[in-house]
Tab-separated table of C-alpha atoms in Angstrom:
chain	number	residue	atom	x	y	z
T	1	MET	CA	-53.737	-34.320	-54.720
T	2	THR	CA	-51.985	-32.470	-51.942
T	3	ALA	CA	-50.745	-28.895	-51.828
T	4	PRO	CA	-53.302	-26.275	-50.874
T	5	THR	CA	-52.664	-24.452	-47.642
T	6	PRO	CA	-55.280	-23.892	-44.998
T	7	THR	CA	-56.296	-20.437	-44.096
T	8	GLN	CA	-55.246	-18.439	-41.065
T	9	PRO	CA	-57.416	-19.068	-38.011
T	10	ARG	CA	-59.630	-16.082	-37.487
T	11	PRO	CA	-59.588	-14.101	-34.261
T	12	GLY	CA	-62.007	-15.107	-31.550
T	13	GLY	CA	-61.412	-18.810	-31.357
T	14	HIS	CA	-59.883	-18.845	-27.889
T	15	ARG	CA	-62.239	-21.391	-26.382
T	16	ARG	CA	-61.566	-23.786	-29.199
T	17	ARG	CA	-57.844	-23.027	-29.006
T	18	THR	CA	-57.911	-24.192	-25.412
T	19	LEU	CA	-59.709	-27.362	-26.315
T	20	LEU	CA	-57.456	-28.093	-29.227
T	21	GLY	CA	-54.336	-27.134	-27.378
T	22	ALA	CA	-55.268	-29.763	-24.844
T	23	ALA	CA	-56.325	-32.500	-27.131
T	24	LEU	CA	-55.953	-31.801	-30.834
T	25	ALA	CA	-54.329	-34.685	-32.537
T	26	ILE	CA	-54.892	-35.985	-35.996
T	27	ALA	CA	-53.372	-39.319	-35.180
T	28	LEU	CA	-52.981	-42.202	-37.526
T	29	SER	CA	-53.335	-45.265	-35.356
T	30	ALA	CA	-50.619	-47.862	-35.551
T	31	SER	CA	-53.117	-50.633	-35.601
T	32	LEU	CA	-55.306	-51.658	-38.443
T	33	ALA	CA	-58.200	-53.530	-37.007
T	34	ALA	CA	-60.160	-56.028	-39.002
T	35	CYS	CA	-62.559	-54.514	-41.471
T	36	SER	CA	-66.089	-54.028	-40.306
T	37	SER	CA	-69.089	-55.083	-42.301
T	38	GLY	CA	-71.316	-52.528	-40.605
T	39	ASP	CA	-72.968	-49.757	-42.533
T	40	THR	CA	-74.037	-46.211	-41.963
T	41	PRO	CA	-77.516	-45.374	-40.768
T	42	SER	CA	-80.060	-46.059	-43.459
T	43	GLU	CA	-83.048	-44.029	-42.333
T	44	ASN	CA	-84.298	-41.349	-44.675
T	45	ALA	CA	-83.639	-37.682	-44.274
T	46	SER	CA	-85.282	-36.248	-41.193
T	47	ALA	CA	-86.401	-33.095	-42.901
T	48	SER	CA	-90.123	-32.751	-43.187
T	49	GLY	CA	-89.850	-31.104	-46.561
T	50	PRO	CA	-87.508	-31.064	-49.536
T	51	VAL	CA	-83.916	-30.161	-48.724
T	52	THR	CA	-81.182	-29.059	-51.090
T	53	LEU	CA	-77.681	-29.719	-49.803
T	54	GLU	CA	-75.081	-27.419	-51.264
T	55	PHE	CA	-71.893	-29.445	-51.563
T	56	TRP	CA	-68.536	-27.738	-52.137
T	57	THR	CA	-66.108	-30.195	-53.657
T	58	TRP	CA	-63.364	-30.538	-56.210
T	59	SER	CA	-63.601	-34.322	-56.517
T	60	LEU	CA	-67.196	-34.453	-57.702
T	61	LYS	CA	-67.330	-32.259	-60.757
T	62	GLY	CA	-70.801	-31.461	-61.977
T	63	SER	CA	-69.819	-32.187	-65.556
T	64	ASP	CA	-68.634	-35.688	-64.643
T	65	PRO	CA	-71.361	-38.290	-65.276
T	66	ALA	CA	-69.998	-40.426	-62.424
T	67	ALA	CA	-70.326	-37.509	-60.007
T	68	LYS	CA	-73.831	-36.702	-61.217
T	69	ALA	CA	-74.750	-40.358	-60.807
T	70	ILE	CA	-73.686	-40.183	-57.167
T	71	ALA	CA	-75.864	-37.145	-56.507
T	72	ASP	CA	-78.761	-38.763	-58.342
T	73	LYS	CA	-78.314	-42.003	-56.413
T	74	TYR	CA	-78.501	-40.201	-53.105
T	75	HIS	CA	-81.645	-38.407	-54.209
T	76	GLN	CA	-83.128	-41.753	-55.209
T	77	LEU	CA	-82.403	-43.138	-51.742
T	78	ASN	CA	-83.529	-39.932	-50.047
T	79	PRO	CA	-86.273	-38.352	-52.178
T	80	ASN	CA	-86.472	-35.321	-49.914
T	81	VAL	CA	-82.823	-34.483	-50.416
T	82	THR	CA	-81.203	-33.042	-53.528
T	83	VAL	CA	-77.435	-32.640	-53.658
T	84	LYS	CA	-76.202	-29.585	-55.512
T	85	LEU	CA	-72.561	-29.846	-56.541
T	86	SER	CA	-70.458	-26.680	-56.519
T	87	GLU	CA	-66.900	-27.007	-57.742
T	88	VAL	CA	-64.571	-25.245	-55.289
T	89	GLY	CA	-61.033	-26.340	-55.817
T	90	GLY	CA	-58.367	-27.025	-53.233
T	91	THR	CA	-57.963	-26.455	-49.541
T	92	THR	CA	-56.755	-22.855	-49.687
T	93	GLU	CA	-59.555	-21.632	-51.905
T	94	THR	CA	-62.174	-23.717	-50.148
T	95	ALA	CA	-61.119	-22.657	-46.656
T	96	SER	CA	-61.074	-18.980	-47.574
T	97	LYS	CA	-64.511	-19.166	-49.141
T	98	LEU	CA	-65.895	-21.145	-46.231
T	99	LEU	CA	-64.652	-18.612	-43.690
T	100	ALA	CA	-66.124	-15.778	-45.721
T	101	ALA	CA	-69.420	-17.635	-45.957
T	102	ASP	CA	-69.322	-18.362	-42.239
T	103	GLN	CA	-68.869	-14.703	-41.428
T	104	ALA	CA	-71.727	-13.857	-43.755
T	105	GLY	CA	-73.908	-16.516	-42.155
T	106	ASP	CA	-74.550	-18.184	-45.485
T	107	THR	CA	-72.584	-21.399	-45.648
T	108	PRO	CA	-72.933	-24.502	-47.786
T	109	ASP	CA	-73.948	-27.763	-46.125
T	110	VAL	CA	-71.095	-30.146	-46.942
T	111	VAL	CA	-67.519	-29.168	-47.762
T	112	GLN	CA	-64.560	-31.210	-48.948
T	113	ILE	CA	-61.274	-30.216	-47.286
T	114	GLU	CA	-57.835	-31.771	-47.072
T	115	TYR	CA	-57.020	-33.319	-43.709
T	116	ARG	CA	-54.237	-30.858	-43.008
T	117	GLY	CA	-56.588	-27.912	-43.528
T	118	LEU	CA	-59.176	-29.128	-41.033
T	119	PRO	CA	-57.517	-28.017	-37.730
T	120	ALA	CA	-57.457	-24.338	-38.713
T	121	LEU	CA	-61.137	-24.419	-39.642
T	122	VAL	CA	-62.034	-26.165	-36.399
T	123	VAL	CA	-60.083	-23.567	-34.441
T	124	ALA	CA	-61.928	-20.876	-36.358
T	125	GLY	CA	-65.234	-22.336	-35.237
T	126	ALA	CA	-66.414	-22.867	-38.800
T	127	VAL	CA	-66.921	-26.628	-38.509
T	128	LYS	CA	-69.691	-28.516	-36.752
T	129	ASP	CA	-68.928	-31.294	-34.295
T	130	ILE	CA	-70.697	-34.237	-35.931
T	131	THR	CA	-69.595	-36.913	-33.487
T	132	ALA	CA	-73.109	-38.083	-32.677
T	133	ASP	CA	-74.425	-37.632	-36.215
T	134	VAL	CA	-71.879	-39.971	-37.792
T	135	ALA	CA	-71.320	-42.386	-34.908
T	136	GLY	CA	-72.789	-45.202	-36.968
T	137	ALA	CA	-70.231	-44.665	-39.708
T	138	LYS	CA	-67.177	-44.973	-37.510
T	139	ALA	CA	-67.038	-48.756	-37.706
T	140	ASN	CA	-66.876	-48.539	-41.491
T	141	VAL	CA	-63.533	-46.721	-41.527
T	142	GLU	CA	-60.223	-48.007	-40.189
T	143	PRO	CA	-59.089	-46.278	-36.992
T	144	ASN	CA	-55.957	-44.775	-38.549
T	145	ILE	CA	-58.099	-43.160	-41.243
T	146	TRP	CA	-60.972	-42.068	-38.991
T	147	ALA	CA	-58.445	-40.460	-36.639
T	148	GLN	CA	-57.591	-37.896	-39.311
T	149	THR	CA	-60.884	-36.126	-38.635
T	150	THR	CA	-61.016	-36.653	-34.878
T	151	PHE	CA	-59.703	-34.067	-32.429
T	152	GLY	CA	-59.824	-34.783	-28.740
T	153	GLY	CA	-62.418	-37.485	-29.277
T	154	GLN	CA	-64.729	-35.214	-31.266
T	155	VAL	CA	-65.389	-35.872	-34.927
T	156	TYR	CA	-65.298	-32.985	-37.393
T	157	GLY	CA	-65.523	-34.809	-40.693
T	158	VAL	CA	-65.964	-38.074	-42.552
T	159	PRO	CA	-62.948	-39.300	-44.529
T	160	GLN	CA	-63.361	-39.259	-48.297
T	161	ASP	CA	-60.063	-40.481	-49.655
T	162	ILE	CA	-56.616	-41.338	-48.381
T	163	GLY	CA	-53.066	-41.112	-49.664
T	164	PRO	CA	-51.002	-44.260	-49.101
T	165	MET	CA	-47.491	-43.192	-50.096
T	166	VAL	CA	-45.944	-44.817	-53.154
T	167	LEU	CA	-43.243	-44.152	-55.712
T	168	THR	CA	-44.764	-43.878	-59.172
T	169	TYR	CA	-42.081	-44.317	-61.788
T	170	ARG	CA	-41.443	-44.837	-65.500
T	171	LYS	CA	-40.940	-48.578	-65.531
T	172	ASP	CA	-39.993	-48.663	-69.200
T	173	LEU	CA	-37.160	-46.167	-68.720
T	174	PHE	CA	-35.978	-47.638	-65.434
T	175	ASP	CA	-35.754	-50.979	-67.284
T	176	LYS	CA	-34.065	-49.400	-70.302
T	177	PHE	CA	-31.435	-47.720	-68.124
T	178	GLY	CA	-30.970	-50.797	-65.957
T	179	VAL	CA	-31.974	-48.861	-62.838
T	180	LYS	CA	-33.341	-50.819	-59.909
T	181	VAL	CA	-36.507	-49.484	-58.313
T	182	PRO	CA	-35.209	-48.008	-55.035
T	183	ALA	CA	-36.349	-49.617	-51.800
T	184	THR	CA	-34.397	-47.173	-49.611
T	185	TRP	CA	-33.569	-43.485	-49.866
T	186	ASP	CA	-29.907	-44.380	-50.304
T	187	GLU	CA	-30.911	-46.481	-53.299
T	188	TYR	CA	-33.043	-43.580	-54.500
T	189	ALA	CA	-29.972	-41.350	-54.569
T	190	GLU	CA	-28.019	-44.051	-56.399
T	191	ALA	CA	-30.832	-44.458	-58.910
T	192	ALA	CA	-30.921	-40.689	-59.424
T	193	ALA	CA	-27.217	-40.679	-60.281
T	194	GLN	CA	-27.578	-43.615	-62.671
T	195	ILE	CA	-30.414	-41.944	-64.534
T	196	ARG	CA	-28.426	-38.713	-64.947
T	197	LYS	CA	-25.524	-40.748	-66.299
T	198	LYS	CA	-27.685	-42.681	-68.758
T	199	ASP	CA	-29.548	-39.604	-69.996
T	200	PRO	CA	-28.056	-36.193	-69.117
T	201	GLU	CA	-31.415	-34.558	-69.847
T	202	ALA	CA	-33.352	-36.822	-67.493
T	203	TYR	CA	-33.947	-36.685	-63.750
T	204	ILE	CA	-35.374	-39.227	-61.364
T	205	ALA	CA	-37.748	-36.535	-60.100
T	206	SER	CA	-38.319	-32.863	-59.624
T	207	PHE	CA	-37.565	-31.141	-56.346
T	208	ALA	CA	-40.828	-29.316	-55.655
T	209	ALA	CA	-40.039	-27.126	-52.659
T	210	ASN	CA	-43.614	-25.922	-52.257
T	211	GLN	CA	-44.857	-29.389	-51.324
T	212	LEU	CA	-44.799	-28.819	-47.575
T	213	GLU	CA	-46.914	-31.860	-46.883
T	214	PHE	CA	-44.462	-34.140	-48.657
T	215	PHE	CA	-41.491	-32.808	-46.714
T	216	ALA	CA	-43.444	-33.165	-43.462
T	217	ALA	CA	-44.273	-36.758	-44.358
T	218	HIS	CA	-40.708	-37.451	-45.410
T	219	ALA	CA	-39.475	-36.106	-42.071
T	220	ALA	CA	-42.106	-38.115	-40.195
T	221	GLN	CA	-40.850	-41.244	-41.915
T	222	ALA	CA	-37.401	-40.366	-40.529
T	223	GLY	CA	-38.819	-40.014	-37.014
T	224	ALA	CA	-39.723	-36.324	-36.821
T	225	GLN	CA	-42.958	-34.796	-35.545
T	226	TRP	CA	-43.472	-31.315	-36.926
T	227	TRP	CA	-46.437	-30.657	-34.629
T	228	SER	CA	-47.359	-32.557	-31.493
T	229	THR	CA	-49.150	-31.875	-28.234
T	230	ASP	CA	-47.833	-32.167	-24.708
T	231	GLY	CA	-50.674	-31.738	-22.289
T	232	ASN	CA	-52.003	-28.242	-22.900
T	233	ALA	CA	-48.989	-27.202	-24.931
T	234	TRP	CA	-47.757	-27.572	-28.475
T	235	LYS	CA	-44.371	-28.891	-29.498
T	236	VAL	CA	-42.832	-28.071	-32.872
T	237	GLY	CA	-40.151	-30.313	-34.325
T	238	ILE	CA	-39.423	-28.871	-37.755
T	239	ASP	CA	-35.814	-28.199	-36.768
T	240	GLY	CA	-35.304	-31.490	-34.930
T	241	GLU	CA	-32.351	-33.604	-35.965
T	242	ALA	CA	-34.520	-36.248	-37.629
T	243	SER	CA	-36.121	-33.524	-39.716
T	244	LEU	CA	-32.795	-31.879	-40.564
T	245	LYS	CA	-31.541	-35.261	-41.758
T	246	THR	CA	-34.122	-35.092	-44.519
T	247	ALA	CA	-33.059	-31.519	-45.319
T	248	ASP	CA	-29.503	-32.753	-45.755
T	249	PHE	CA	-30.703	-35.568	-48.003
T	250	TRP	CA	-32.444	-33.242	-50.435
T	251	GLN	CA	-29.694	-30.645	-50.323
T	252	ASP	CA	-27.212	-33.289	-51.391
T	253	LEU	CA	-29.355	-34.345	-54.349
T	254	VAL	CA	-29.960	-30.761	-55.418
T	255	GLU	CA	-26.311	-29.777	-55.170
T	256	ARG	CA	-25.299	-32.804	-57.228
T	257	ASP	CA	-27.981	-31.901	-59.785
T	258	LEU	CA	-29.642	-35.284	-59.334
T	259	VAL	CA	-33.145	-33.818	-59.061
T	260	LYS	CA	-34.594	-30.993	-61.114
T	261	VAL	CA	-35.628	-27.929	-59.133
T	262	GLU	CA	-39.093	-27.477	-60.572
T	263	PRO	CA	-42.560	-27.158	-59.001
T	264	LEU	CA	-45.116	-29.789	-59.876
T	265	LEU	CA	-47.640	-29.407	-62.646
T	266	THR	CA	-46.055	-26.399	-64.296
T	267	PRO	CA	-46.006	-26.394	-68.100
T	268	GLU	CA	-42.300	-27.231	-67.832
T	269	TRP	CA	-42.947	-30.126	-65.451
T	270	ASN	CA	-45.739	-31.448	-67.609
T	271	ALA	CA	-43.532	-31.308	-70.696
T	272	GLN	CA	-40.681	-33.099	-68.935
T	273	VAL	CA	-43.040	-35.828	-67.762
T	274	ASN	CA	-44.486	-36.233	-71.238
T	275	ASN	CA	-41.000	-36.367	-72.771
T	276	GLY	CA	-39.660	-38.951	-70.348
T	277	LYS	CA	-37.258	-36.549	-68.661
T	278	ILE	CA	-38.827	-36.730	-65.196
T	279	LEU	CA	-39.041	-40.382	-64.329
T	280	SER	CA	-40.778	-40.660	-60.993
T	281	TRP	CA	-42.896	-38.962	-58.361
T	282	ALA	CA	-42.701	-39.880	-54.684
T	283	ALA	CA	-46.218	-39.063	-53.571
T	284	ALA	CA	-49.322	-41.134	-52.896
T	285	ALA	CA	-51.710	-43.471	-54.640
T	286	TRP	CA	-53.488	-40.470	-56.173
T	287	ALA	CA	-50.374	-39.595	-58.180
T	288	PRO	CA	-51.198	-41.862	-61.137
T	289	SER	CA	-54.462	-40.021	-61.652
T	290	VAL	CA	-52.672	-36.659	-61.607
T	291	ILE	CA	-49.956	-37.792	-64.003
T	292	TYR	CA	-52.535	-39.275	-66.356
T	293	SER	CA	-54.343	-35.943	-66.432
T	294	VAL	CA	-51.257	-34.192	-67.832
T	295	ALA	CA	-49.539	-37.026	-69.687
T	296	PRO	CA	-52.190	-39.474	-70.916
T	297	ASP	CA	-50.029	-40.606	-73.830
T	298	THR	CA	-47.545	-42.136	-71.386
T	299	ALA	CA	-50.129	-44.567	-70.012
T	300	GLY	CA	-48.839	-48.108	-69.830
T	301	LYS	CA	-45.271	-46.993	-69.170
T	302	TRP	CA	-45.619	-46.357	-65.427
T	303	GLU	CA	-45.877	-48.474	-62.315
T	304	SER	CA	-46.068	-47.792	-58.588
T	305	ALA	CA	-44.055	-49.320	-55.773
T	306	PRO	CA	-43.936	-48.700	-52.016
T	307	LEU	CA	-42.148	-45.535	-50.985
T	308	PRO	CA	-38.387	-45.932	-50.344
T	309	GLN	CA	-37.497	-46.391	-46.674
T	310	TRP	CA	-34.874	-44.766	-44.492
T	311	THR	CA	-33.918	-48.137	-43.058
T	312	LYS	CA	-34.457	-51.287	-45.047
T	313	GLY	CA	-37.266	-53.334	-43.557
T	314	GLN	CA	-38.945	-50.382	-41.866
T	315	ALA	CA	-41.863	-49.906	-44.201
T	316	ALA	CA	-43.901	-47.498	-42.080
T	317	VAL	CA	-45.075	-44.300	-43.752
T	318	PRO	CA	-47.676	-41.652	-42.960
T	319	PHE	CA	-50.568	-40.867	-45.246
T	320	LEU	CA	-49.956	-38.076	-47.730
T	321	GLY	CA	-52.890	-35.918	-48.722
T	322	GLY	CA	-56.446	-37.089	-48.857
T	323	SER	CA	-59.531	-35.217	-47.794
T	324	ALA	CA	-62.716	-35.368	-45.769
T	325	TYR	CA	-66.262	-34.040	-45.784
T	326	LEU	CA	-67.040	-31.502	-43.078
T	327	VAL	CA	-70.314	-29.879	-42.143
T	328	PRO	CA	-70.050	-26.107	-41.626
T	329	ALA	CA	-71.136	-24.889	-38.217
T	330	LYS	CA	-73.801	-22.688	-39.805
T	331	SER	CA	-75.229	-25.243	-42.218
T	332	GLN	CA	-78.996	-24.869	-42.398
T	333	HIS	CA	-79.346	-28.619	-42.879
T	334	ALA	CA	-76.614	-29.972	-40.662
T	335	GLN	CA	-78.302	-33.251	-39.779
T	336	GLU	CA	-79.026	-34.105	-43.399
T	337	ALA	CA	-75.548	-32.939	-44.379
T	338	ALA	CA	-73.863	-35.193	-41.830
T	339	LYS	CA	-75.938	-38.112	-42.994
T	340	PHE	CA	-74.973	-37.484	-46.617
T	341	ALA	CA	-71.294	-37.154	-45.654
T	342	ALA	CA	-71.450	-40.438	-43.772
T	343	TRP	CA	-73.163	-42.166	-46.701
T	344	LEU	CA	-70.742	-40.919	-49.330
T	345	GLY	CA	-67.570	-41.354	-47.326
T	346	ALA	CA	-68.236	-44.407	-45.243
T	347	SER	CA	-71.207	-46.452	-46.406
T	348	GLU	CA	-70.633	-49.528	-48.523
T	349	GLU	CA	-72.452	-47.995	-51.472
T	350	GLY	CA	-70.997	-44.498	-51.204
T	351	SER	CA	-67.364	-45.429	-50.733
T	352	LYS	CA	-67.534	-47.848	-53.660
T	353	LEU	CA	-68.952	-45.066	-55.828
T	354	LEU	CA	-65.986	-42.871	-54.884
T	355	LEU	CA	-63.711	-45.470	-56.397
T	356	GLY	CA	-65.377	-44.718	-59.715
T	357	LEU	CA	-64.051	-41.161	-59.442
T	358	ASP	CA	-60.463	-42.480	-59.469
T	359	LEU	CA	-60.139	-41.771	-55.749
T	360	PHE	CA	-58.711	-44.085	-53.133
T	361	PRO	CA	-61.709	-44.366	-50.800
T	362	GLY	CA	-61.257	-43.975	-47.073
T	363	GLY	CA	-64.205	-46.265	-46.282
T	364	ASN	CA	-63.607	-49.964	-45.734
T	365	ALA	CA	-65.963	-51.077	-48.475
T	366	GLY	CA	-64.400	-48.831	-51.071
T	367	ARG	CA	-60.920	-49.814	-50.015
T	368	GLN	CA	-61.853	-53.506	-50.206
T	369	ALA	CA	-63.352	-52.923	-53.631
T	370	THR	CA	-60.063	-51.583	-54.925
T	371	LEU	CA	-58.588	-55.073	-54.691
T	372	THR	CA	-60.731	-56.260	-57.581
T	373	HIS	CA	-60.832	-52.927	-59.383
T	374	GLU	CA	-59.032	-52.207	-62.601
T	375	PRO	CA	-55.715	-50.425	-62.018
T	376	PRO	CA	-55.472	-46.686	-62.718
T	377	LYS	CA	-55.518	-45.594	-66.335
T	378	LEU	CA	-51.851	-44.633	-66.094
T	379	MET	CA	-50.758	-48.229	-65.513
T	380	PRO	CA	-53.408	-50.559	-66.898
T	381	GLN	CA	-50.796	-53.314	-67.091
T	382	GLN	CA	-49.982	-53.230	-63.364
T	383	LYS	CA	-52.637	-55.625	-62.186
T	384	ASP	CA	-51.340	-55.659	-58.610
T	385	PHE	CA	-51.474	-51.858	-58.184
T	386	TYR	CA	-54.178	-51.966	-55.534
T	387	GLN	CA	-52.611	-54.949	-53.781
T	388	VAL	CA	-49.428	-52.893	-53.492
T	389	THR	CA	-51.246	-49.853	-52.146
T	390	ASP	CA	-53.350	-51.943	-49.778
T	391	GLN	CA	-50.159	-53.276	-48.243
T	392	VAL	CA	-48.881	-49.720	-47.945
T	393	ILE	CA	-52.041	-48.805	-45.998
T	394	LYS	CA	-51.355	-51.666	-43.625
T	395	ASN	CA	-47.902	-50.167	-43.170
T	396	THR	CA	-49.234	-46.637	-42.768
T	397	THR	CA	-48.666	-46.573	-39.071
T	398	ILE	CA	-46.867	-43.281	-38.481
T	399	PRO	CA	-49.157	-40.820	-36.703
T	400	VAL	CA	-49.138	-37.275	-38.050
T	401	THR	CA	-50.483	-34.282	-36.178
T	402	TRP	CA	-51.182	-31.096	-38.095
T	403	GLY	CA	-51.071	-27.866	-36.146
T	404	PRO	CA	-53.500	-24.967	-36.428
T	405	ASN	CA	-50.980	-22.805	-38.302
T	406	VAL	CA	-49.874	-25.029	-41.171
T	407	ASN	CA	-50.335	-22.004	-43.395
T	408	VAL	CA	-47.575	-20.169	-41.528
T	409	ALA	CA	-45.220	-23.072	-42.117
T	410	GLN	CA	-46.169	-23.150	-45.792
T	411	THR	CA	-45.384	-19.460	-46.176
T	412	ALA	CA	-42.088	-19.706	-44.315
T	413	PHE	CA	-41.022	-22.900	-46.035
T	414	GLY	CA	-41.924	-23.266	-49.689
T	415	ASP	CA	-40.620	-20.203	-51.489
T	416	VAL	CA	-37.611	-19.926	-49.201
T	417	LEU	CA	-36.632	-23.550	-49.734
T	418	ASN	CA	-37.012	-23.127	-53.473
T	419	LYS	CA	-34.695	-20.105	-53.367
T	420	ALA	CA	-32.204	-22.067	-51.268
T	421	ALA	CA	-32.293	-24.838	-53.851
T	422	LEU	CA	-31.648	-22.403	-56.694
T	423	ASP	CA	-28.977	-20.444	-54.787
T	424	LYS	CA	-27.389	-23.553	-53.216
T	425	THR	CA	-27.739	-22.139	-49.713
T	426	SER	CA	-28.490	-24.028	-46.515
T	427	PHE	CA	-31.639	-26.144	-46.417
T	428	ARG	CA	-31.149	-26.572	-42.666
T	429	ALA	CA	-31.464	-22.832	-42.254
T	430	VAL	CA	-34.835	-22.925	-44.008
T	431	TYR	CA	-36.136	-25.630	-41.683
T	432	GLN	CA	-34.815	-23.729	-38.657
T	433	ALA	CA	-36.357	-20.454	-39.807
T	434	THR	CA	-39.663	-22.223	-40.399
T	435	GLN	CA	-39.507	-23.606	-36.876
T	436	GLN	CA	-39.023	-20.126	-35.466
T	437	ALA	CA	-41.881	-18.698	-37.532
T	438	VAL	CA	-44.302	-21.447	-36.519
T	439	VAL	CA	-43.429	-21.228	-32.833
T	440	ALA	CA	-43.672	-17.430	-32.831
T	441	ASP	CA	-47.064	-17.568	-34.503
T	442	LEU	CA	-48.402	-20.139	-32.037
T	443	GLN	CA	-47.233	-18.016	-29.117
T	444	LYS	CA	-48.667	-14.865	-30.673
T	445	SER	CA	-51.999	-16.668	-31.048
T	446	GLY	CA	-52.059	-17.510	-27.369
T	447	TYR	CA	-50.811	-21.074	-27.371
T	448	THR	CA	-48.251	-22.458	-24.974
T	449	VAL	CA	-45.296	-24.000	-26.788
T	450	THR	CA	-42.811	-26.305	-25.103
T	451	LYS	CA	-39.474	-27.573	-26.362
């Protein structure tokens, strides 16, 4: 799922800052070209002797038989290479540990990181440019997905999974209350009011102020760009009018008590979900897996639908969350690591295996395989779940650029917005203060920022 914040870029990355300032863009292409049937390179590991790749990941848990089977399969295909899984959870923790390892000169070989956390690590010089190493894998991933790991034409990771945005909701309770699944955000607000009227203890959703990535995506859907580049300069649009429109939207719902101010995955949130008092989650296609992990007894009562739109008929959304495999700059087995990353993330065999981990694969083959895959455990009755999400991917045409100081925005935004929600103070002021903090930090770090 999404949430972790990337770490602060370390001092000394001025050369990379210049390069990124000129060209950094994690852009999701508007076009979805036809799927490629190509595959990643198939030659065996180039090492002359046995190699053990240390793999930091939170998706492949060593205790999971499916994850172990993936590592064993790669060893079978590449007898000289053994993959050692180390569970390191979430972007914040992973990035901090990777930077510490980089400074110590003792890094792992492959690391899973959320897309939004990648720019800061690239700026810090902790990530290897693997453009040439994974060139053969590029055709196996759609351009709008591959672009999430490409900065200025250089590739710094292989996509693992993606987050097509959907609304996952309690179908049984929506039906019971006679509430229509909202297709627009106006309808979402109407549905929220209807649910409160039908059950005063129930909410359509929680308002989780710490989910920076969701609010950035929500603003992008409204036309905002929180980070963008203009030649050699950065532009920051957190306080733009399109963005503030989304602040007004949520402030209205909070002030009318139509959403519950509650972070995600707290004991309280989990209890409310289990008890049918929080009825939906606007997130991505990974949400069903997360909900199932905390509320398995509610399986069969949920369904997913495309995310509500600001304007009816405009179905475009950005991706939300998802992660990639990077190769640390100081990996001792960088070539073998890049090859493994390309196999797992983009080959036909690897990306299909990721589907077995309840991920939404970024590779074409894995994505295609979803169409005939059983729906998530949370909604075994929704046979068209993957058809719905596949259509969302085709509509995922809004490019999103993450800046090198997402962590600064997270710090300035989350807790302050949560306090504003509890105190009923201005959400706009939070967005504007976040803008000022992000711009000041960029300028302090040596970047040029334009309006």
